[in-house]
Coordinates of C-alpha atoms and ligand atoms in Angstrom, one line a residue:
X208 CA 0.1 0.0 -0.2
X209 CA 2.7 2.2 1.1
X210 CA 4.5 1.2 -2.0
X211 CA 1.4 2.2 -4.3
X212 CA 1.4 5.5 -2.8
X213 CA 5.3 5.8 -3.9
X214 CA 4.5 5.2 -7.5
X215 CA 2.0 7.8 -7.4
X216 CA 4.2 10.3 -5.6
X217 CA 6.9 9.3 -8.3
X218 CA 4.6 9.8 -11.2
X219 CA 3.2 12.7 -9.5
X220 CA 6.8 14.5 -9.4
X221 CA 8.2 12.5 -12.8
X222 CA 8.6 15.6 -14.6
X223 CA 10.8 16.9 -11.9
X224 CA 14.8 16.4 -12.6
X225 CA 15.7 16.4 -8.7
X226 CA 17.1 13.0 -7.6
X227 CA 14.9 11.6 -5.1
X228 CA 15.6 8.6 -2.5
X229 CA 12.5 6.8 -1.5
X230 CA 13.2 5.1 2.3
X231 CA 11.0 3.4 4.4
X232 CA 11.6 3.9 8.4
X233 CA 9.8 1.3 10.7
X234 CA 9.8 2.0 14.2
X235 CA 10.5 -0.6 16.6
X236 CA 11.5 -1.4 19.9
X237 CA 14.6 -3.7 19.6
X238 CA 17.2 -4.6 23.2
X239 CA 20.4 -3.2 23.2
X240 CA 23.2 -2.9 25.9
X241 CA 25.4 -0.2 24.4
X242 CA 27.5 0.7 27.5
X243 CA 27.9 -3.3 28.2
X244 CA 26.1 -2.1 31.9
X245 CA 22.2 -2.8 31.2
X246 CA 20.3 -4.1 28.7
X247 CA 16.9 -2.6 27.9
X248 CA 14.2 -1.7 25.1
X249 CA 15.8 1.1 22.4
X250 CA 13.6 2.5 19.1
X251 CA 15.3 1.2 16.5
X252 CA 14.4 1.7 12.6
X253 CA 14.2 -1.1 10.6
X254 CA 15.2 -3.5 13.1
X255 CA 18.7 -1.4 13.7
X256 CA 20.3 0.4 16.3
X257 CA 22.3 2.3 16.4
X258 CA 20.1 4.1 13.6
X259 CA 22.8 4.3 10.6
X260 CA 23.5 8.0 9.9
X261 CA 21.6 8.9 6.8
X262 CA 23.3 10.2 3.9
X263 CA 21.9 12.4 1.0
X264 CA 23.1 14.8 -1.4
X265 CA 22.6 18.7 -1.8
X266 CA 19.7 19.6 -3.9
X267 CA 18.1 16.0 -3.2
X268 CA 14.6 15.3 -2.4
X269 CA 14.2 12.8 -0.1
X270 CA 10.7 10.6 0.9
X271 CA 10.6 9.1 3.8
X272 CA 7.5 6.4 5.1
X273 CA 7.6 6.2 8.8
X274 CA 5.7 3.4 10.1
X275 CA 5.1 3.5 14.1
X276 CA 5.5 -0.2 14.9
X277 CA 6.3 0.8 18.5
X278 CA 2.8 -0.9 20.0
X279 CA 2.8 1.3 23.1
X280 CA 4.0 5.5 21.9
X281 CA 3.2 7.7 19.5
X282 CA 6.0 9.1 17.5
X283 CA 7.2 11.7 14.8
X284 CA 10.7 12.8 13.2
X285 CA 12.4 16.2 13.5
X286 CA 15.0 16.8 10.7
X287 CA 17.5 18.8 12.9
X288 CA 19.0 22.0 11.2
X289 CA 16.9 21.7 7.8
X290 CA 15.2 25.0 7.0
X291 CA 12.6 22.9 5.7
X292 CA 11.8 26.2 3.2
X293 CA 8.6 25.9 1.5
X294 CA 7.4 22.5 3.8
X295 CA 7.1 23.7 7.1
X296 CA 4.9 21.0 7.4
X297 CA 7.4 18.2 6.9
X298 CA 9.0 19.6 10.0
X299 CA 7.9 17.0 12.6
X300 CA 7.0 18.3 15.7
X301 CA 3.5 17.1 16.8
X302 CA 1.3 20.0 18.2
X303 CA 2.9 22.5 15.8
X304 CA 3.8 20.6 12.6
X305 CA 1.8 17.9 12.3
X306 CA -0.1 15.4 14.6
X307 CA 1.7 12.3 16.6
X308 CA 1.8 9.0 14.6
X309 CA -0.2 6.9 16.6
X310 CA 0.9 3.1 16.8
X311 CA -0.1 1.1 13.5
X312 CA 0.1 4.2 11.7
X313 CA 2.4 6.0 9.0
X314 CA 3.5 9.6 7.9
X315 CA 5.3 10.5 4.5
X316 CA 8.1 13.0 5.3
X317 CA 8.8 14.7 2.0
X318 CA 11.1 17.6 1.7
X319 CA 14.0 18.8 -0.4
X320 CA 17.1 19.6 1.2
X321 CA 18.9 22.6 -0.5
X322 CA 21.7 23.3 2.3
X323 CA 24.9 21.1 2.7
X324 CA 26.0 19.8 6.1
X325 CA 25.7 17.7 9.3
X326 CA 22.3 17.4 10.6
X327 CA 20.6 14.9 12.7
X328 CA 17.2 13.6 13.0
X329 CA 15.3 12.5 16.3
X330 CA 11.8 12.1 17.5
X331 CA 10.1 15.2 18.5
X332 CA 7.3 13.7 20.5
X333 CA 7.7 14.1 23.9
X334 CA 11.3 13.6 25.5
X335 CA 11.5 10.1 23.2
X336 CA 14.4 10.7 21.3
X337 CA 16.8 10.1 24.2
X338 CA 15.2 6.1 23.9
X339 CA 17.2 5.9 20.9
X340 CA 15.5 7.4 17.8
X341 CA 17.9 9.6 16.7
X342 CA 20.7 9.6 14.0
X343 CA 22.9 11.7 11.9
X344 CA 21.8 13.3 8.5
X345 CA 24.9 14.4 6.5
X346 CA 24.3 16.4 3.4
X347 CA 26.9 16.1 1.0
X348 CA 28.0 18.8 -1.2
X349 CA 29.8 18.0 -4.5
X350 CA 31.3 21.8 -4.0
X351 CA 32.5 21.3 -0.8
X352 CA 35.0 24.0 0.0
X353 CA 37.3 21.5 1.7
X354 CA 37.0 18.7 -0.9
X355 CA 40.0 18.7 -2.5
X356 CA 41.9 18.4 0.8
X357 CA 39.9 15.7 2.0
X358 CA 40.8 12.1 1.0
X359 CA 38.1 10.5 3.6
X360 CA 35.0 11.2 5.8
X361 CA 33.9 9.8 9.1
X362 CA 31.0 11.1 11.1
X363 CA 31.0 10.8 14.5
X364 CA 27.9 11.0 17.1
X365 CA 27.9 11.4 20.8
X366 CA 25.2 10.7 22.9
X367 CA 24.5 10.2 26.7
X368 CA 22.9 7.2 27.8
X369 CA 20.2 6.3 30.6
X370 CA 19.3 2.8 32.0
X371 CA 15.7 3.5 32.3
X372 CA 13.3 4.5 29.6
X373 CA 12.1 8.2 29.3
X374 CA 8.3 7.9 30.2
X375 CA 9.2 6.7 33.7
X376 CA 12.3 9.0 33.8
X377 CA 9.7 12.0 32.9
X378 CA 7.3 11.2 35.2
X379 CA 9.7 11.3 38.1
X380 CA 11.3 14.6 36.7
X381 CA 8.0 16.6 36.3
X382 CA 7.0 16.1 39.9
X383 CA 6.0 16.9 43.5
X384 CA 8.8 14.6 44.5
X385 CA 11.4 16.5 42.7
X386 CA 10.6 20.3 43.3
X387 CA 13.9 21.3 42.6
X388 CA 13.9 20.2 39.0
X389 CA 17.0 18.1 39.4
X390 CA 17.2 16.2 35.6
X391 CA 18.0 12.8 35.8
X392 CA 21.7 12.2 35.4
X393 CA 22.8 10.0 32.6
X394 CA 24.6 6.5 33.2
X395 CA 27.0 6.5 30.3
X396 CA 28.2 8.4 27.4
X397 CA 28.2 6.7 23.9
X398 CA 29.9 7.6 20.3
X399 CA 27.8 6.3 17.7
X400 CA 25.5 4.7 20.3
X401 CA 28.0 2.8 21.0
X402 CA 31.3 2.1 23.0
X403 CA 35.0 1.7 22.3
X404 CA 34.5 2.7 18.4
X405 CA 37.3 2.0 16.0
X406 CA 37.7 4.0 12.6
X407 CA 40.6 3.1 10.1
X408 CA 42.6 5.7 8.8
X409 CA 45.7 6.1 6.9
X410 CA 49.1 7.9 7.6
X411 CA 49.7 11.2 5.6
X412 CA 45.8 11.7 4.6
X413 CA 43.3 14.3 5.8
X414 CA 39.7 13.3 7.1
X415 CA 36.6 15.1 7.5
X416 CA 35.3 14.4 10.5
X417 CA 31.5 15.2 11.1
X418 CA 30.5 15.2 14.6
X419 CA 26.9 15.7 16.1
X420 CA 25.9 15.9 19.5
X421 CA 22.5 13.6 19.9
X422 CA 22.4 13.9 23.7
X423 CA 19.3 14.5 25.7
X424 CA 21.1 16.2 28.3
X425 CA 25.0 16.3 28.4
X426 CA 27.3 18.6 26.7
X427 CA 30.6 16.8 25.4
X428 CA 34.2 17.9 25.7
X429 CA 35.8 16.5 22.5
X430 CA 39.1 16.1 21.6
X431 CA 41.8 13.9 19.5
X432 CA 44.6 13.0 21.6
X433 CA 48.0 15.0 20.2
X434 CA 46.0 16.2 17.0
X435 CA 44.7 19.8 16.2
X436 CA 41.5 20.1 14.9
X437 CA 40.6 22.6 11.9
X438 CA 36.9 23.7 12.2
X439 CA 35.4 23.9 8.7
X440 CA 31.8 23.9 9.4
X441 CA 29.2 24.7 12.6
X442 CA 25.5 23.8 12.4
X443 CA 25.4 23.7 8.8
X444 CA 27.2 26.9 8.1
X445 CA 31.0 26.7 6.4
X446 CA 33.3 28.6 8.4
X447 CA 36.8 29.8 7.8
X448 CA 39.1 27.3 8.7
X449 CA 40.0 27.7 12.5
X450 CA 42.0 25.9 14.6
X451 CA 40.9 24.0 17.8
X452 CA 42.4 21.2 20.2
X453 CA 39.1 20.8 21.9
X454 CA 35.3 21.4 21.3
X455 CA 32.8 21.8 23.4
X456 CA 28.9 20.4 21.8
X457 CA 25.9 20.8 23.3
X458 CA 23.0 19.0 22.7
X459 CA 21.9 19.3 19.3
X460 CA 25.2 21.3 18.0
X461 CA 27.4 19.8 15.4
X462 CA 30.8 20.5 13.7
X463 CA 33.2 19.4 11.1
X464 CA 36.9 19.8 11.2
X465 CA 39.7 18.4 9.5
X466 CA 42.3 16.4 10.6
X467 CA 45.5 15.2 8.6
X468 CA 47.0 12.0 10.1
X469 CA 51.0 12.1 10.2
X470 CA 52.8 10.4 7.5
X471 CA 55.3 8.8 9.5
X472 CA 52.2 6.8 11.2
X473 CA 52.6 6.3 14.5
X474 CA 50.4 5.0 17.4
X475 CA 46.9 4.6 17.1
X476 CA 44.7 8.1 18.1
X477 CA 42.6 8.0 21.0
X478 CA 39.6 10.4 20.9
X479 CA 37.5 11.2 23.7
X480 CA 33.9 12.7 24.5
X481 CA 33.6 13.9 28.2
X482 CA 30.2 15.0 29.3
X483 CA 30.2 18.3 30.8
X484 CA 29.2 17.6 34.8
X485 CA 28.5 21.0 35.7
X486 CA 25.3 19.9 34.2
X487 CA 24.5 17.6 36.6
X488 CA 23.2 18.3 39.8
X489 CA 24.9 15.6 41.4
X490 CA 27.9 13.2 40.3
X491 CA 27.0 9.4 40.8
X492 CA 29.9 7.1 42.0
X493 CA 28.7 5.2 38.9
X494 CA 28.7 7.6 36.6
X495 CA 30.8 6.8 33.2
X496 CA 31.2 10.4 32.0
X497 CA 33.8 9.5 29.3
X498 CA 34.1 7.6 26.4
X499 CA 36.8 6.9 24.0
X500 CA 37.1 5.4 20.3
X501 CA 40.1 5.3 18.4
X502 CA 41.5 6.4 15.1
X503 CA 43.5 3.2 14.0
X504 CA 46.3 2.8 11.6
X505 CA 47.5 -0.4 12.6
X506 CA 45.3 -3.1 13.6
X507 CA 48.0 -5.3 15.3
X508 CA 49.0 -2.2 17.6
X509 CA 47.3 -1.5 21.0
X510 CA 44.3 1.1 21.5
X511 CA 46.3 3.4 24.1
X512 CA 44.6 4.9 26.7
X513 CA 43.8 8.0 26.7
X514 CA 46.0 10.8 28.9
X515 CA 44.2 12.4 31.6
X516 CA 43.2 15.8 30.8
X517 CA 43.2 18.3 33.9
X518 CA 41.5 21.4 32.1
X519 CA 38.8 21.6 29.4
X520 CA 39.7 24.4 27.2
X521 CA 37.3 24.3 24.5
X522 CA 37.4 26.7 21.4
X523 CA 34.9 29.7 22.0
X524 CA 32.4 29.0 19.1
X525 CA 31.9 32.9 19.3
X526 CA 35.3 33.0 17.2
X527 CA 33.9 31.1 14.4
X528 CA 33.4 33.3 11.0
X529 CA 31.0 32.0 8.2
X530 CA 32.7 31.4 5.4
X531 CA 30.5 33.7 3.4
X532 CA 31.2 36.5 5.1
X533 CA 27.8 37.7 6.2
X534 CA 27.9 40.8 7.9
X535 CA 26.0 41.3 11.0
X536 CA 22.3 42.0 10.7
X537 CA 22.1 45.5 11.7
X538 CA 18.3 47.7 11.5
X539 CA 16.5 45.2 13.9
X540 CA 12.4 45.2 12.6
X541 CA 11.4 43.2 15.3
X542 CA 12.7 42.2 18.9
X543 CA 11.5 39.8 21.1
X544 CA 12.8 39.5 24.6
X545 CA 12.8 35.8 26.1
X546 CA 13.1 36.3 30.1
X547 CA 13.8 32.5 31.0
X548 CA 13.3 30.9 34.8
X549 CA 12.3 27.8 36.7
X550 CA 9.7 28.0 39.3
X551 CA 7.1 25.4 40.6
X552 CA 3.7 25.3 39.7
X553 CA 0.8 24.5 42.1
X554 CA 1.0 20.7 41.6
X555 CA 4.6 21.4 43.2
X556 CA 6.6 20.7 40.4
X557 CA 9.2 22.3 38.8
X558 CA 8.7 24.3 35.2
X559 CA 10.2 26.2 33.1
X560 CA 9.0 29.7 31.7
X561 CA 9.8 32.3 29.1
X562 CA 8.2 35.4 30.4
X563 CA 6.5 33.8 33.0
X564 CA 4.3 31.4 30.6
X565 CA 5.2 27.8 30.4
X566 CA 4.5 25.8 27.2
X567 CA 1.3 23.5 27.0
X568 CA 0.7 21.9 23.7
X569 CA -2.5 23.6 22.2
X570 CA -5.6 21.6 21.2
X571 CA -4.9 22.2 17.6
X572 CA -1.3 22.0 16.2
X573 CA -0.1 26.0 15.6
X574 CA 0.3 25.4 11.7
X575 CA -3.4 24.6 11.1
X576 CA -4.5 27.1 13.0
X577 CA -2.6 29.3 10.9
X578 CA -4.2 27.4 7.5
X579 CA -8.0 28.1 9.1
X580 CA -7.7 31.1 10.9
X581 CA -7.9 33.4 7.6
X582 CA -7.0 36.9 8.5
X583 CA -7.0 36.2 12.5
X584 CA -3.7 34.3 11.5
X585 CA -1.6 37.4 12.1
X586 CA -3.2 37.9 15.8
X587 CA -1.1 35.7 18.6
X588 CA -4.1 35.4 20.8
X589 CA -5.7 32.8 18.3
X590 CA -2.1 30.6 19.0
X591 CA -3.3 30.4 22.7
X592 CA -2.2 32.0 26.0
X593 CA 0.6 29.0 27.0
X594 CA 2.3 28.5 23.7
X595 CA 4.7 31.6 23.9
X596 CA 3.7 32.5 20.2
X597 CA 5.3 35.1 18.3
X598 CA 3.7 36.3 14.8
X599 CA 6.8 37.6 12.4
X600 CA 6.4 39.5 9.5
X601 CA 7.8 38.2 6.2
X602 CA 11.2 39.7 5.5
X603 CA 12.4 41.4 8.5
X604 CA 15.1 41.4 10.7
X605 CA 14.2 39.9 13.7
X606 CA 16.1 39.6 17.0
X607 CA 15.9 37.6 20.3
X608 CA 17.3 38.7 22.9
X609 CA 17.3 35.7 25.3
X610 CA 18.0 36.2 29.6
X611 CA 18.6 33.5 31.1
X612 CA 17.6 33.5 34.8
X613 CA 18.7 30.5 35.8
X614 CA 21.9 28.8 37.1
X615 CA 22.1 26.1 34.3
X616 CA 23.6 26.0 31.0
X617 CA 21.0 26.2 27.9
X618 CA 21.5 25.1 24.4
X619 CA 18.6 27.0 22.4
X620 CA 17.6 25.6 19.1
X621 CA 15.4 27.3 16.5
X622 CA 13.9 25.5 13.8
X623 CA 13.6 26.3 10.3
X624 CA 16.5 28.9 10.4
X625 CA 20.3 29.6 11.5
X626 CA 20.9 32.4 13.2
X627 CA 23.7 35.0 13.6
X628 CA 24.7 35.1 17.4
X629 CA 25.2 39.2 18.0
X630 CA 26.4 38.8 21.7
X631 CA 26.9 36.1 24.1
X632 CA 27.5 37.0 28.1
X633 CA 29.7 34.9 30.4
X634 CA 28.3 33.5 33.2
X635 CA 26.5 35.4 35.5
X636 CA 26.5 38.7 33.4
X637 CA 22.6 39.6 34.1
X638 CA 20.3 40.3 32.0
X639 CA 20.9 42.0 28.7
X640 CA 20.5 45.9 28.3
X641 CA 22.0 48.2 25.5
X642 CA 24.7 49.6 28.4
X643 CA 26.3 45.4 28.9
X644 CA 26.2 44.8 25.5
X645 CA 29.6 43.5 24.5
X646 CA 30.9 45.3 20.8
X647 CA 29.1 43.5 18.2
X648 CA 31.4 41.4 16.0
X649 CA 31.2 42.6 12.0
X650 CA 31.0 39.1 10.9
X651 CA 29.3 37.3 13.9
X652 CA 28.8 33.4 14.6
X653 CA 25.8 31.5 12.6
X654 CA 24.6 28.6 13.8
X655 CA 20.9 27.1 14.9
X656 CA 21.9 26.0 18.1
X657 CA 23.7 27.9 20.9
X658 CA 24.8 27.7 24.4
X659 CA 23.3 30.6 27.1
X660 CA 25.4 30.5 30.1
X661 CA 24.1 30.7 33.4
X662 CA 22.4 34.1 34.7
X663 CA 23.6 35.2 31.6
X664 CA 22.3 36.2 28.0
X665 CA 22.5 35.9 24.4
X666 CA 21.5 38.2 21.8
X667 CA 20.4 36.3 18.3
X668 CA 19.3 37.9 14.9
X669 CA 18.1 36.2 11.5
X670 CA 15.7 37.5 8.8
X671 CA 12.2 35.8 8.8
X672 CA 12.5 34.8 5.1
X673 CA 10.8 31.4 5.6
X674 CA 7.3 31.3 6.1
X675 CA 6.5 28.5 8.6
X676 CA 5.8 27.5 12.3
X677 CA 9.2 27.3 14.1
X678 CA 9.9 26.2 17.3
X679 CA 12.7 27.8 19.9
X680 CA 13.7 25.4 22.6
X681 CA 16.2 24.5 25.1
X682 CA 17.4 21.2 23.6
X683 CA 17.5 19.5 26.9
X684 CA 15.2 17.2 26.6
X685 CA 14.2 17.8 30.2
X686 CA 13.3 21.1 29.7
X687 CA 11.2 20.5 26.8
X688 CA 9.1 18.1 29.1
X689 CA 9.5 21.3 31.7
X690 CA 7.8 23.8 28.8
X691 CA 10.9 25.7 27.8
X692 CA 9.7 26.5 24.4
X693 CA 8.5 29.3 22.1
X694 CA 6.7 29.3 18.9
X695 CA 7.4 31.7 16.0
X696 CA 4.7 32.0 13.3
X697 CA 6.5 33.5 10.5
X698 CA 4.6 35.4 7.6
X699 CA 1.2 33.0 8.2
X700 CA -0.6 35.3 5.7
X701 CA 2.2 34.1 3.1
X702 CA 1.8 30.5 4.2
X703 CA -1.9 30.2 4.0
X704 CA -1.3 31.4 0.5
X705 CA 2.0 28.6 -0.4
X706 CA 1.5 26.0 2.1
X707 CA -0.3 22.9 0.2
X708 CA -0.3 20.2 2.9
X709 CA -1.2 16.7 2.0
X710 CA -4.6 15.5 3.1
X711 CA -3.2 12.6 4.9
X712 CA -2.0 14.9 7.2
X713 CA -5.0 15.6 8.3
X714 CA -6.3 12.4 7.9
X715 CA -3.2 11.3 10.7
X716 CA -4.5 13.9 13.3
X717 CA -8.6 12.0 12.9
X718 CA -6.7 8.3 13.4
X719 CA -5.1 9.6 16.9
X720 CA -7.0 8.5 19.9
X721 CA -8.6 10.7 20.8
X722 CA -8.9 12.4 17.5
X723 CA -7.0 15.7 17.0
X724 CA -8.9 18.7 15.9
X725 CA -7.0 20.6 13.0
X726 CA -9.5 23.5 12.8
X727 CA -9.7 26.6 14.5
X728 CA -8.0 28.6 17.0
X729 CA -5.4 26.9 19.9
X730 CA -8.6 25.6 21.7
X731 CA -10.2 24.1 18.8
X732 CA -12.8 27.2 18.9
X733 CA -14.1 27.7 15.1
X734 CA -16.7 30.2 15.9
X735 CA -15.0 32.8 17.6
X736 CA -11.4 32.5 17.0
X737 CA -10.4 34.8 19.9
X738 CA -12.6 32.5 22.5
X739 CA -9.5 30.5 24.1
X740 CA -12.2 29.1 26.4
X741 CA -11.2 25.5 26.9
X742 CA -7.6 25.5 26.1
X743 CA -4.7 23.4 27.3
X744 CA -3.4 24.9 30.5
X745 CA -0.5 24.6 32.7
X746 CA -1.6 23.8 36.7
X747 CA -2.4 27.0 38.5
X748 CA 0.8 29.1 40.3
X749 CA 1.1 28.4 43.7
X750 CA -1.2 29.3 46.0
X751 CA 0.2 32.7 47.7
X752 CA 2.4 32.4 50.8
X753 CA 3.1 29.2 49.8
X754 CA 6.9 29.2 48.7
X755 CA 9.2 26.9 46.6
X756 CA 11.0 26.2 49.7
X757 CA 7.8 25.1 51.5
X758 CA 7.5 22.3 48.9
X759 CA 10.7 21.2 49.5
X760 CA 10.8 21.0 52.9
X761 CA 7.3 19.4 52.3
X762 CA 8.7 16.9 50.2
X763 CA 11.9 15.9 52.4
X764 CA 9.5 15.4 55.3
X765 CA 7.1 13.4 53.2
X766 CA 10.4 11.1 51.6
X767 CA 11.8 10.9 55.3
X768 CA 8.5 9.3 56.4
X769 CA 8.9 6.8 53.3
X770 CA 11.9 5.8 53.9
X771 CA 10.7 5.2 57.8
X772 CA 8.1 2.9 56.3
X773 CA 10.0 1.5 54.1
X774 CA 12.8 0.4 56.5
X775 CA 10.1 -0.9 58.6
X776 CA 8.8 -2.9 55.7
X777 CA 12.3 -4.3 54.8
X778 CA 13.1 -5.2 58.1
X779 CA 9.8 -7.2 57.9
X780 CA 10.7 -8.8 54.5
X781 CA 13.7 -10.1 56.1
X782 CA 11.8 -11.8 58.9
X783 CA 9.9 -13.6 55.9
X784 CA 10.9 -16.3 53.9
X785 CA 10.4 -15.5 50.2
X786 CA 11.3 -12.2 49.2
X787 CA 10.3 -11.6 45.5
X788 CA 13.5 -10.9 43.0
X789 CA 13.0 -8.5 40.5
X790 CA 10.7 -6.4 43.2
X791 CA 13.0 -3.4 43.2
X792 CA 14.6 -1.4 40.5
X793 CA 18.4 -1.7 40.7
X794 CA 19.1 2.0 39.7
X795 CA 16.4 3.1 41.9
X796 CA 14.3 4.5 38.8
X797 CA 10.7 4.3 39.0
X798 CA 9.2 1.2 36.7
X799 CA 7.2 2.1 33.7
X800 CA 3.6 0.6 33.1
X801 CA 5.3 1.1 29.6
X802 CA 8.3 -1.5 29.1
X803 CA 6.9 -3.6 26.4
X804 CA 10.2 -5.9 26.0
X805 CA 11.8 -5.4 29.1
X806 CA 10.9 -8.1 31.9
X807 CA 11.9 -6.2 35.1
X808 CA 15.7 -6.7 35.9
X809 CA 16.0 -8.3 38.8
X810 CA 18.4 -7.3 41.7
X811 CA 21.8 -9.0 41.4
X812 CA 21.8 -10.4 44.5
Ligands
LIG204 CU1 16.7 18.6 17.6 CU2 13.1 21.0 18.1 O1 15.3 19.9 18.0

């Protein structure tokens, strides 16, 4: 049936001369043990995990039929870093650009890729990609500026790894039992979603090494022992070649670098990815922060243990200049200030806020509100009170001032665009004001995911030249779950005229359980587009006089009580002849009701 659909699509597009690649992605659970410490279900594609990198060529059209065979979870795919020019409806995020793909259903992604570089694709369904549904996406460029120099290409992904499934982790993260919003700490670091990766290389050759951080949470320091890197691309933007001995990649960021191997050979070359532990609220004893791989000159020789590194001194990405020399956008037409913070709501859980609003997915996916709200699509009200929606006019210079009023580092990602980083403060610089700006670089860094320092700010600019609905969010998957999302609705009236959303996108919404409405405002109201009655909303704010500290104290006393009860029960169990193995989860995580393939691992006695 899918094949018939493809034939039809191929026929309809037969006249176009672009190369088209047709792929079928069957998403299923498979069991894997990538760090050798714990087997668990992971989300694979066509029975494969790690999911192989997808390689395409600039100018190519890809048609990917995604079938959800997970059985117990909805899914979706997002193409991180691709501008999706003219195809905003193929961008992936449910609630924004499409509906969820329910179990047993399919969705065809069909788009043209007109930009070269290093990207990745991942599930954009709430909290899902750290369960494994993620892989690099490489867009080969026949005109790559470093092609003369390059003898071979290597793709490396870095990721963090949890032993528990995301569903139970998310449930315990956004919870009254976690009032400080402490994020679960991963167990291990992975390279290519595995460990002990070896890559064959030859002396005297130059390699283009493409690197992607696909982690849920951890930023990575990355270095190649005894070798300097020449950065030539950042998030799909070619850069003036820049030397670096160490790179720092937040979740979502990419770099490609050139490395030339000594012509006289020598020992095999270890390379290391090391998680930035400053992101973690606590450092468990069993944390494996480092992962090593090797560039192998000679299989017969040993794989050396990497030497210790005393200080992490990574390249400051602000020093990177786009190769095309694009000057800083001046004459800002529209400034959007986003003050972000973390705080508790009335349910006692910790949430993330932009301008005192935590994101809640609307009833109608935002793009479908654009398409069904006529002249009202220009009015931000129709997109709801809890979606942090901003309507942008076409062809303006938009400036985002992001003030991070939180003591954590946050990597912010914009869909549909790369942005210029006009300014980025150091830690503790406070909020941005004209007075405390650093001087604007003439040719600023351009990328699609940027690190913002604790209690600091960043100023970003881009041209609104890509009609669509685009998310702007923290790429720490925990903070996506706690609402650190804004929505940019770019040139909606233009979008209404130019976007032709395939009917099967709307059909998919009808096949969700319960069906998802596709007409009207954020509340699904069709008659009065300014009436948001019934829109999805976050929990109420904390009652006056009830402080976050109060909740923390309350939770601690409840936990103390539970520990007492637990000790009494445990003492009782010691007395009873048969205790049930497997009753406890060895790493203390909650058991989800949704663990399809995993028989609860018993604690090794
Ligand atoms: Cu890679 Cu919305 O994210």
